[in-house]
PDB file of C-alpha atoms in Angstrom:
ATOM      1  CA  ALA A 331     -14.719  10.472  -2.273  1.00 76.00           C
ATOM      2  CA  GLN A 332     -13.201   7.141  -3.126  1.00 85.00           C
ATOM      3  CA  THR A 333     -13.122   4.609  -0.317  1.00 92.00           C
ATOM      4  CA  VAL A 334     -12.108   1.013   0.288  1.00 95.00           C
ATOM      5  CA  THR A 335     -13.723  -0.997   3.068  1.00 96.00           C
ATOM      6  CA  GLN A 336     -12.536  -4.259   4.570  1.00 97.00           C
ATOM      7  CA  SER A 337     -15.127  -5.310   7.108  1.00 95.00           C
ATOM      8  CA  GLN A 338     -13.281  -8.305   8.565  1.00 96.00           C
ATOM      9  CA  PRO A 339     -10.494  -7.146  10.903  1.00 95.00           C
ATOM     10  CA  GLU A 340      -9.409 -10.704  11.698  1.00 97.00           C
ATOM     11  CA  MET A 341     -10.012 -14.151  10.270  1.00 97.00           C
ATOM     12  CA  SER A 342      -8.644 -17.615  10.788  1.00 97.00           C
ATOM     13  CA  VAL A 343      -8.641 -20.731   8.644  1.00 97.00           C
ATOM     14  CA  GLN A 344      -7.417 -24.268   9.026  1.00 98.00           C
ATOM     15  CA  GLU A 345      -4.454 -25.313   6.943  1.00 97.00           C
ATOM     16  CA  ALA A 346      -5.545 -26.716   3.526  1.00 97.00           C
ATOM     17  CA  GLU A 347      -8.967 -25.099   3.777  1.00 97.00           C
ATOM     18  CA  THR A 348     -10.350 -22.220   1.693  1.00 98.00           C
ATOM     19  CA  VAL A 349     -10.956 -18.713   2.984  1.00 98.00           C
ATOM     20  CA  THR A 350     -12.485 -15.604   1.434  1.00 98.00           C
ATOM     21  CA  LEU A 351     -11.560 -12.052   2.394  1.00 98.00           C
ATOM     22  CA  SER A 352     -14.038  -9.296   1.611  1.00 98.00           C
ATOM     23  CA  CYS A 353     -13.444  -5.869   0.119  1.00 98.00           C
ATOM     24  CA  THR A 354     -15.886  -3.258  -1.089  1.00 97.00           C
ATOM     25  CA  TYR A 355     -15.067   0.072  -2.655  1.00 96.00           C
ATOM     26  CA  ASP A 356     -16.785   3.208  -3.767  1.00 94.00           C
ATOM     27  CA  THR A 357     -15.951   5.257  -6.833  1.00 89.00           C
ATOM     28  CA  SER A 358     -17.673   7.114  -9.626  1.00 87.00           C
ATOM     29  CA  GLU A 359     -14.893   6.232 -12.059  1.00 86.00           C
ATOM     30  CA  SER A 360     -15.549   3.641 -14.733  1.00 83.00           C
ATOM     31  CA  ASN A 361     -12.020   2.417 -15.224  1.00 85.00           C
ATOM     32  CA  TYR A 362      -9.708   1.521 -12.399  1.00 89.00           C
ATOM     33  CA  TYR A 363      -7.507  -1.161 -10.921  1.00 91.00           C
ATOM     34  CA  LEU A 364      -7.943  -3.189  -7.771  1.00 94.00           C
ATOM     35  CA  PHE A 365      -5.192  -4.938  -5.869  1.00 95.00           C
ATOM     36  CA  TRP A 366      -4.683  -7.290  -2.979  1.00 97.00           C
ATOM     37  CA  TYR A 367      -1.434  -6.879  -1.069  1.00 97.00           C
ATOM     38  CA  LYS A 368      -0.061  -9.255   1.550  1.00 97.00           C
ATOM     39  CA  GLN A 369       1.975  -8.079   4.520  1.00 97.00           C
ATOM     40  CA  PRO A 370       3.580 -10.975   6.427  1.00 96.00           C
ATOM     41  CA  PRO A 371       5.207 -10.495   9.840  1.00 92.00           C
ATOM     42  CA  SER A 372       8.355  -9.316   8.048  1.00 91.00           C
ATOM     43  CA  ARG A 373       6.338  -6.178   7.238  1.00 93.00           C
ATOM     44  CA  GLN A 374       7.218  -6.274   3.532  1.00 94.00           C
ATOM     45  CA  MET A 375       4.268  -5.446   1.270  1.00 95.00           C
ATOM     46  CA  ILE A 376       3.814  -8.012  -1.500  1.00 94.00           C
ATOM     47  CA  LEU A 377       1.397  -7.824  -4.412  1.00 95.00           C
ATOM     48  CA  VAL A 378      -0.844 -10.890  -4.451  1.00 96.00           C
ATOM     49  CA  ILE A 379      -3.182 -10.192  -7.346  1.00 96.00           C
ATOM     50  CA  ARG A 380      -4.587  -7.359  -9.444  1.00 93.00           C
ATOM     51  CA  GLN A 381      -7.813  -6.847 -11.404  1.00 93.00           C
ATOM     52  CA  GLU A 382      -8.546  -4.409 -14.200  1.00 89.00           C
ATOM     53  CA  ALA A 383     -12.077  -3.064 -13.939  1.00 89.00           C
ATOM     54  CA  TYR A 384     -12.812  -3.294 -17.645  1.00 87.00           C
ATOM     55  CA  LYS A 385     -12.006  -7.020 -17.668  1.00 87.00           C
ATOM     56  CA  GLN A 386     -14.957  -9.186 -16.702  1.00 84.00           C
ATOM     57  CA  GLN A 387     -12.855 -12.280 -16.158  1.00 91.00           C
ATOM     58  CA  ASN A 388     -11.748 -12.737 -12.591  1.00 94.00           C
ATOM     59  CA  ALA A 389      -7.994 -12.705 -12.027  1.00 93.00           C
ATOM     60  CA  THR A 390      -6.235 -15.788 -10.670  1.00 93.00           C
ATOM     61  CA  GLU A 391      -2.699 -16.391  -9.438  1.00 93.00           C
ATOM     62  CA  ASN A 392      -2.085 -19.994  -8.417  1.00 95.00           C
ATOM     63  CA  ARG A 393      -4.025 -20.524  -5.158  1.00 97.00           C
ATOM     64  CA  PHE A 394      -5.303 -16.941  -5.116  1.00 97.00           C
ATOM     65  CA  SER A 395      -8.342 -15.780  -7.043  1.00 97.00           C
ATOM     66  CA  VAL A 396     -10.748 -12.882  -6.894  1.00 97.00           C
ATOM     67  CA  ASN A 397     -14.487 -12.509  -7.225  1.00 96.00           C
ATOM     68  CA  PHE A 398     -14.915  -9.133  -8.900  1.00 95.00           C
ATOM     69  CA  GLN A 399     -18.469  -7.822  -8.954  1.00 95.00           C
ATOM     70  CA  LYS A 400     -18.284  -4.412 -10.633  1.00 93.00           C
ATOM     71  CA  ALA A 401     -21.928  -3.459 -10.210  1.00 92.00           C
ATOM     72  CA  ALA A 402     -21.820  -4.307  -6.521  1.00 94.00           C
ATOM     73  CA  LYS A 403     -18.348  -2.721  -6.161  1.00 95.00           C
ATOM     74  CA  SER A 404     -17.067  -5.825  -4.489  1.00 96.00           C
ATOM     75  CA  PHE A 405     -13.624  -7.404  -4.803  1.00 96.00           C
ATOM     76  CA  SER A 406     -13.119 -10.453  -2.602  1.00 97.00           C
ATOM     77  CA  LEU A 407      -9.989 -12.591  -2.381  1.00 98.00           C
ATOM     78  CA  LYS A 408     -10.211 -16.363  -2.191  1.00 98.00           C
ATOM     79  CA  ILE A 409      -7.265 -18.348  -0.916  1.00 98.00           C
ATOM     80  CA  SER A 410      -7.458 -22.044  -1.671  1.00 97.00           C
ATOM     81  CA  ASP A 411      -5.470 -24.776   0.071  1.00 97.00           C
ATOM     82  CA  SER A 412      -4.361 -22.335   2.757  1.00 97.00           C
ATOM     83  CA  GLN A 413      -0.769 -22.670   3.924  1.00 97.00           C
ATOM     84  CA  LEU A 414       0.932 -21.544   7.110  1.00 97.00           C
ATOM     85  CA  GLY A 415       2.895 -19.046   5.031  1.00 96.00           C
ATOM     86  CA  ASP A 416      -0.352 -17.302   4.113  1.00 97.00           C
ATOM     87  CA  THR A 417      -0.566 -15.953   7.654  1.00 97.00           C
ATOM     88  CA  ALA A 418      -0.380 -12.199   7.137  1.00 97.00           C
ATOM     89  CA  MET A 419      -2.247  -8.928   6.981  1.00 97.00           C
ATOM     90  CA  TYR A 420      -4.065  -8.503   3.671  1.00 98.00           C
ATOM     91  CA  PHE A 421      -4.852  -5.114   2.204  1.00 97.00           C
ATOM     92  CA  CYS A 422      -7.267  -4.301  -0.565  1.00 97.00           C
ATOM     93  CA  ALA A 423      -6.289  -1.257  -2.658  1.00 95.00           C
ATOM     94  CA  PHE A 424      -7.672   0.761  -5.530  1.00 91.00           C
ATOM     95  CA  THR A 425      -6.390   3.248  -8.088  1.00 89.00           C
ATOM     96  CA  VAL A 426      -7.967   4.949 -11.079  1.00 83.00           C
ATOM     97  CA  THR A 427      -6.389   4.870 -14.518  1.00 75.00           C
ATOM     98  CA  SER A 428      -6.504   8.610 -15.169  1.00 72.00           C
ATOM     99  CA  GLY A 429      -6.041  11.889 -13.365  1.00 68.00           C
ATOM    100  CA  THR A 430      -4.875  11.061  -9.877  1.00 69.00           C
ATOM    101  CA  TYR A 431      -1.738   9.115  -9.097  1.00 77.00           C
ATOM    102  CA  LYS A 432      -3.041   8.003  -5.733  1.00 87.00           C
ATOM    103  CA  TYR A 433      -3.908   4.643  -4.275  1.00 91.00           C
ATOM    104  CA  ILE A 434      -6.568   4.089  -1.625  1.00 92.00           C
ATOM    105  CA  PHE A 435      -6.063   1.258   0.853  1.00 95.00           C
ATOM    106  CA  GLY A 436      -8.481  -0.552   3.110  1.00 95.00           C
ATOM    107  CA  THR A 437      -7.773  -1.037   6.796  1.00 95.00           C
ATOM    108  CA  GLY A 438      -6.665  -4.619   6.331  1.00 96.00           C
ATOM    109  CA  THR A 439      -7.704  -8.128   7.372  1.00 97.00           C
ATOM    110  CA  ARG A 440      -5.394 -10.101   9.612  1.00 97.00           C
ATOM    111  CA  LEU A 441      -5.459 -13.740   8.500  1.00 98.00           C
ATOM    112  CA  LYS A 442      -4.135 -16.545  10.643  1.00 97.00           C
ATOM    113  CA  VAL A 443      -3.710 -20.011   9.188  1.00 97.00           C
ATOM    114  CA  LEU A 444      -3.981 -22.697  11.858  1.00 97.00           C
ATOM    115  CA  ALA A 445      -2.022 -25.944  11.753  1.00 95.00           C
TER     116      ALA A 445
ATOM    117  CA  ASP B 271      11.650  -6.798  -6.807  1.00 53.00           C
ATOM    118  CA  ALA B 272      12.229  -3.081  -7.258  1.00 59.00           C
ATOM    119  CA  GLY B 273      15.327  -1.892  -5.450  1.00 91.00           C
ATOM    120  CA  ILE B 274      13.804   0.308  -2.775  1.00 96.00           C
ATOM    121  CA  THR B 275      15.587   1.004   0.459  1.00 96.00           C
ATOM    122  CA  GLN B 276      14.600   3.106   3.424  1.00 97.00           C
ATOM    123  CA  SER B 277      16.837   4.623   6.047  1.00 96.00           C
ATOM    124  CA  PRO B 278      16.890   4.464   8.927  1.00 97.00           C
ATOM    125  CA  ARG B 279      14.943   1.261   9.531  1.00 96.00           C
ATOM    126  CA  HIS B 280      14.295   2.122  13.142  1.00 97.00           C
ATOM    127  CA  LYS B 281      14.452   5.427  14.965  1.00 97.00           C
ATOM    128  CA  VAL B 282      13.577   6.649  18.419  1.00 97.00           C
ATOM    129  CA  THR B 283      13.423  10.375  18.919  1.00 97.00           C
ATOM    130  CA  GLU B 284      12.029  12.937  21.296  1.00 96.00           C
ATOM    131  CA  THR B 285       9.078  15.244  20.887  1.00 97.00           C
ATOM    132  CA  GLY B 286       9.988  18.487  19.171  1.00 96.00           C
ATOM    133  CA  THR B 287      13.036  17.234  17.295  1.00 96.00           C
ATOM    134  CA  PRO B 288      13.240  17.235  13.486  1.00 96.00           C
ATOM    135  CA  VAL B 289      13.393  13.866  11.752  1.00 97.00           C
ATOM    136  CA  THR B 290      14.170  12.985   8.143  1.00 98.00           C
ATOM    137  CA  LEU B 291      13.436   9.627   6.581  1.00 98.00           C
ATOM    138  CA  ARG B 292      15.024   8.690   3.290  1.00 98.00           C
ATOM    139  CA  CYS B 293      13.703   6.542   0.471  1.00 98.00           C
ATOM    140  CA  HIS B 294      16.105   5.486  -2.244  1.00 98.00           C
ATOM    141  CA  GLN B 295      15.206   3.589  -5.412  1.00 97.00           C
ATOM    142  CA  THR B 296      17.370   2.163  -8.163  1.00 96.00           C
ATOM    143  CA  GLU B 297      14.589   1.435 -10.659  1.00 90.00           C
ATOM    144  CA  ASN B 298      14.196   4.897 -12.204  1.00 90.00           C
ATOM    145  CA  HIS B 299      10.503   4.860 -11.292  1.00 90.00           C
ATOM    146  CA  ARG B 300       8.783   8.171 -11.868  1.00 90.00           C
ATOM    147  CA  TYR B 301       6.312   8.132  -8.984  1.00 92.00           C
ATOM    148  CA  MET B 302       7.158   7.903  -5.312  1.00 94.00           C
ATOM    149  CA  TYR B 303       4.932   7.835  -2.241  1.00 96.00           C
ATOM    150  CA  TRP B 304       5.157   8.082   1.523  1.00 98.00           C
ATOM    151  CA  TYR B 305       2.582   6.263   3.651  1.00 98.00           C
ATOM    152  CA  ARG B 306       2.121   5.740   7.335  1.00 97.00           C
ATOM    153  CA  GLN B 307       0.672   2.526   8.714  1.00 97.00           C
ATOM    154  CA  ASP B 308      -1.229   2.508  11.976  1.00 94.00           C
ATOM    155  CA  PRO B 309      -3.423  -0.208  13.522  1.00 88.00           C
ATOM    156  CA  GLY B 310      -7.007   0.143  12.372  1.00 87.00           C
ATOM    157  CA  HIS B 311      -6.130   2.630   9.643  1.00 90.00           C
ATOM    158  CA  GLY B 312      -4.298   0.633   7.030  1.00 90.00           C
ATOM    159  CA  LEU B 313      -1.946   2.659   4.872  1.00 95.00           C
ATOM    160  CA  ARG B 314      -2.597   6.355   4.609  1.00 95.00           C
ATOM    161  CA  LEU B 315      -0.912   8.570   2.049  1.00 95.00           C
ATOM    162  CA  ILE B 316       1.200  11.401   3.439  1.00 97.00           C
ATOM    163  CA  HIS B 317       2.766  12.897   0.295  1.00 96.00           C
ATOM    164  CA  TYR B 318       3.621  11.726  -3.157  1.00 95.00           C
ATOM    165  CA  SER B 319       5.823  12.799  -6.037  1.00 94.00           C
ATOM    166  CA  TYR B 320       5.135  12.594  -9.763  1.00 90.00           C
ATOM    167  CA  GLY B 321       8.553  13.774 -10.841  1.00 89.00           C
ATOM    168  CA  VAL B 322      11.676  15.552  -9.694  1.00 93.00           C
ATOM    169  CA  LYS B 323      10.634  18.580  -7.648  1.00 90.00           C
ATOM    170  CA  ASP B 324       6.951  17.749  -8.272  1.00 92.00           C
ATOM    171  CA  THR B 325       5.120  16.769  -5.119  1.00 94.00           C
ATOM    172  CA  ASP B 326       1.606  16.890  -3.739  1.00 93.00           C
ATOM    173  CA  LYS B 327      -0.179  16.267  -0.473  1.00 94.00           C
ATOM    174  CA  GLY B 328      -1.965  13.133   0.584  1.00 92.00           C
ATOM    175  CA  GLU B 329      -4.706  12.690   3.166  1.00 91.00           C
ATOM    176  CA  VAL B 330      -2.511  13.023   6.286  1.00 95.00           C
ATOM    177  CA  SER B 331       0.095  15.610   5.285  1.00 95.00           C
ATOM    178  CA  ASP B 332      -0.104  17.941   8.305  1.00 96.00           C
ATOM    179  CA  GLY B 333       3.226  18.057  10.125  1.00 96.00           C
ATOM    180  CA  TYR B 334       5.143  16.496   7.228  1.00 97.00           C
ATOM    181  CA  SER B 335       7.095  17.879   4.309  1.00 97.00           C
ATOM    182  CA  VAL B 336       8.867  16.158   1.426  1.00 97.00           C
ATOM    183  CA  SER B 337      11.533  16.859  -1.128  1.00 97.00           C
ATOM    184  CA  ARG B 338      12.666  15.162  -4.280  1.00 97.00           C
ATOM    185  CA  SER B 339      15.752  16.692  -5.842  1.00 95.00           C
ATOM    186  CA  LYS B 340      16.591  13.654  -7.968  1.00 95.00           C
ATOM    187  CA  THR B 341      14.688  10.703  -9.339  1.00 95.00           C
ATOM    188  CA  GLU B 342      16.094   8.140  -6.939  1.00 96.00           C
ATOM    189  CA  ASP B 343      15.576   9.928  -3.619  1.00 97.00           C
ATOM    190  CA  PHE B 344      12.415  10.992  -1.808  1.00 98.00           C
ATOM    191  CA  LEU B 345      12.824  12.513   1.638  1.00 98.00           C
ATOM    192  CA  LEU B 346      10.143  12.791   4.314  1.00 98.00           C
ATOM    193  CA  THR B 347      10.706  15.357   7.055  1.00 98.00           C
ATOM    194  CA  LEU B 348       8.907  15.745  10.324  1.00 97.00           C
ATOM    195  CA  GLU B 349       9.706  19.350  11.206  1.00 93.00           C
ATOM    196  CA  SER B 350       8.926  18.933  14.893  1.00 96.00           C
ATOM    197  CA  ALA B 351       8.060  15.369  15.798  1.00 96.00           C
ATOM    198  CA  THR B 352       5.034  14.644  17.981  1.00 97.00           C
ATOM    199  CA  SER B 353       3.931  11.437  19.703  1.00 97.00           C
ATOM    200  CA  SER B 354       1.041  11.142  17.223  1.00 96.00           C
ATOM    201  CA  GLN B 355       3.628  10.627  14.495  1.00 97.00           C
ATOM    202  CA  THR B 356       4.813   7.384  16.071  1.00 97.00           C
ATOM    203  CA  SER B 357       4.129   4.934  13.266  1.00 97.00           C
ATOM    204  CA  VAL B 358       5.584   2.682  10.623  1.00 97.00           C
ATOM    205  CA  TYR B 359       6.445   4.615   7.477  1.00 98.00           C
ATOM    206  CA  PHE B 360       6.517   3.040   4.050  1.00 98.00           C
ATOM    207  CA  CYS B 361       7.923   4.372   0.849  1.00 97.00           C
ATOM    208  CA  ALA B 362       6.531   3.088  -2.443  1.00 96.00           C
ATOM    209  CA  THR B 363       7.294   3.633  -6.107  1.00 94.00           C
ATOM    210  CA  ARG B 364       5.403   3.210  -9.340  1.00 90.00           C
ATOM    211  CA  PRO B 365       7.064   3.013 -12.763  1.00 85.00           C
ATOM    212  CA  GLY B 366       4.590   5.129 -14.702  1.00 75.00           C
ATOM    213  CA  LEU B 367       0.964   5.672 -15.545  1.00 70.00           C
ATOM    214  CA  ALA B 368       0.751   2.716 -17.889  1.00 67.00           C
ATOM    215  CA  ALA B 369      -2.257   0.604 -17.160  1.00 51.00           C
ATOM    216  CA  GLY B 370      -1.962  -1.844 -14.318  1.00 60.00           C
ATOM    217  CA  ASN B 371       1.211  -0.541 -12.772  1.00 74.00           C
ATOM    218  CA  GLU B 372       1.482  -1.780  -9.234  1.00 85.00           C
ATOM    219  CA  GLN B 373       3.274  -0.047  -6.438  1.00 90.00           C
ATOM    220  CA  PHE B 374       6.517  -1.459  -5.091  1.00 92.00           C
ATOM    221  CA  PHE B 375       7.207  -0.980  -1.422  1.00 96.00           C
ATOM    222  CA  GLY B 376      10.270  -0.425   0.678  1.00 96.00           C
ATOM    223  CA  PRO B 377      10.840  -2.395   3.891  1.00 96.00           C
ATOM    224  CA  GLY B 378       9.407   0.299   6.182  1.00 96.00           C
ATOM    225  CA  THR B 379      10.790   2.499   8.960  1.00 97.00           C
ATOM    226  CA  ARG B 380       9.541   2.188  12.498  1.00 97.00           C
ATOM    227  CA  LEU B 381       9.568   5.615  14.140  1.00 98.00           C
ATOM    228  CA  THR B 382       8.937   6.113  17.850  1.00 97.00           C
ATOM    229  CA  VAL B 383       8.484   9.622  19.207  1.00 97.00           C
ATOM    230  CA  LEU B 384       8.809   9.800  22.984  1.00 96.00           C
TER     231      LEU B 384
END
């Protein structure tokens, strides 16, 4: 079975500092996609960043970057220069590129950015 | 953002009553999903659709049914609501199976079953 694990239920970081959120996954597939979604207090789910498994280069989007370790099945999210607006629940998610149409989500990490 | 709306946005109902939640999209996306979000569980897939009248079960489908009679609408029905179905329900869409397609989410529906 495919699983996604986020082992940090809650984290906090000082404004302007850097924080890393962890995500591990389990799959026997060789090609897949990984995502980080942000859910602010408004409850709207927003895509933060995505990574294609066959690409070795880590994805980056402005202050957000990932550390993708395929052999270790690890996909962590780094937020640099944290801002108050980064306060949210963050979900790691996974989907394969063939066969199933399903996505698997982790249980989430609640991040609070402190002023 | 994909045009995805959910109705109602909030609902309070009583145990044993039927409830239908509607997801409407204006993006002509092929795939549609219903999730429930509960503390400590993240998002769990209830049902999904890969085309008009084509649906399949997710990991928590017991007590739920779905229908998709046209591309833009995906209905989730609780035949006889129970307190364990109190949750926030999200609809999501996906354009196609092209590589890298993300899911787009609706705003969510908070359902309380008393």
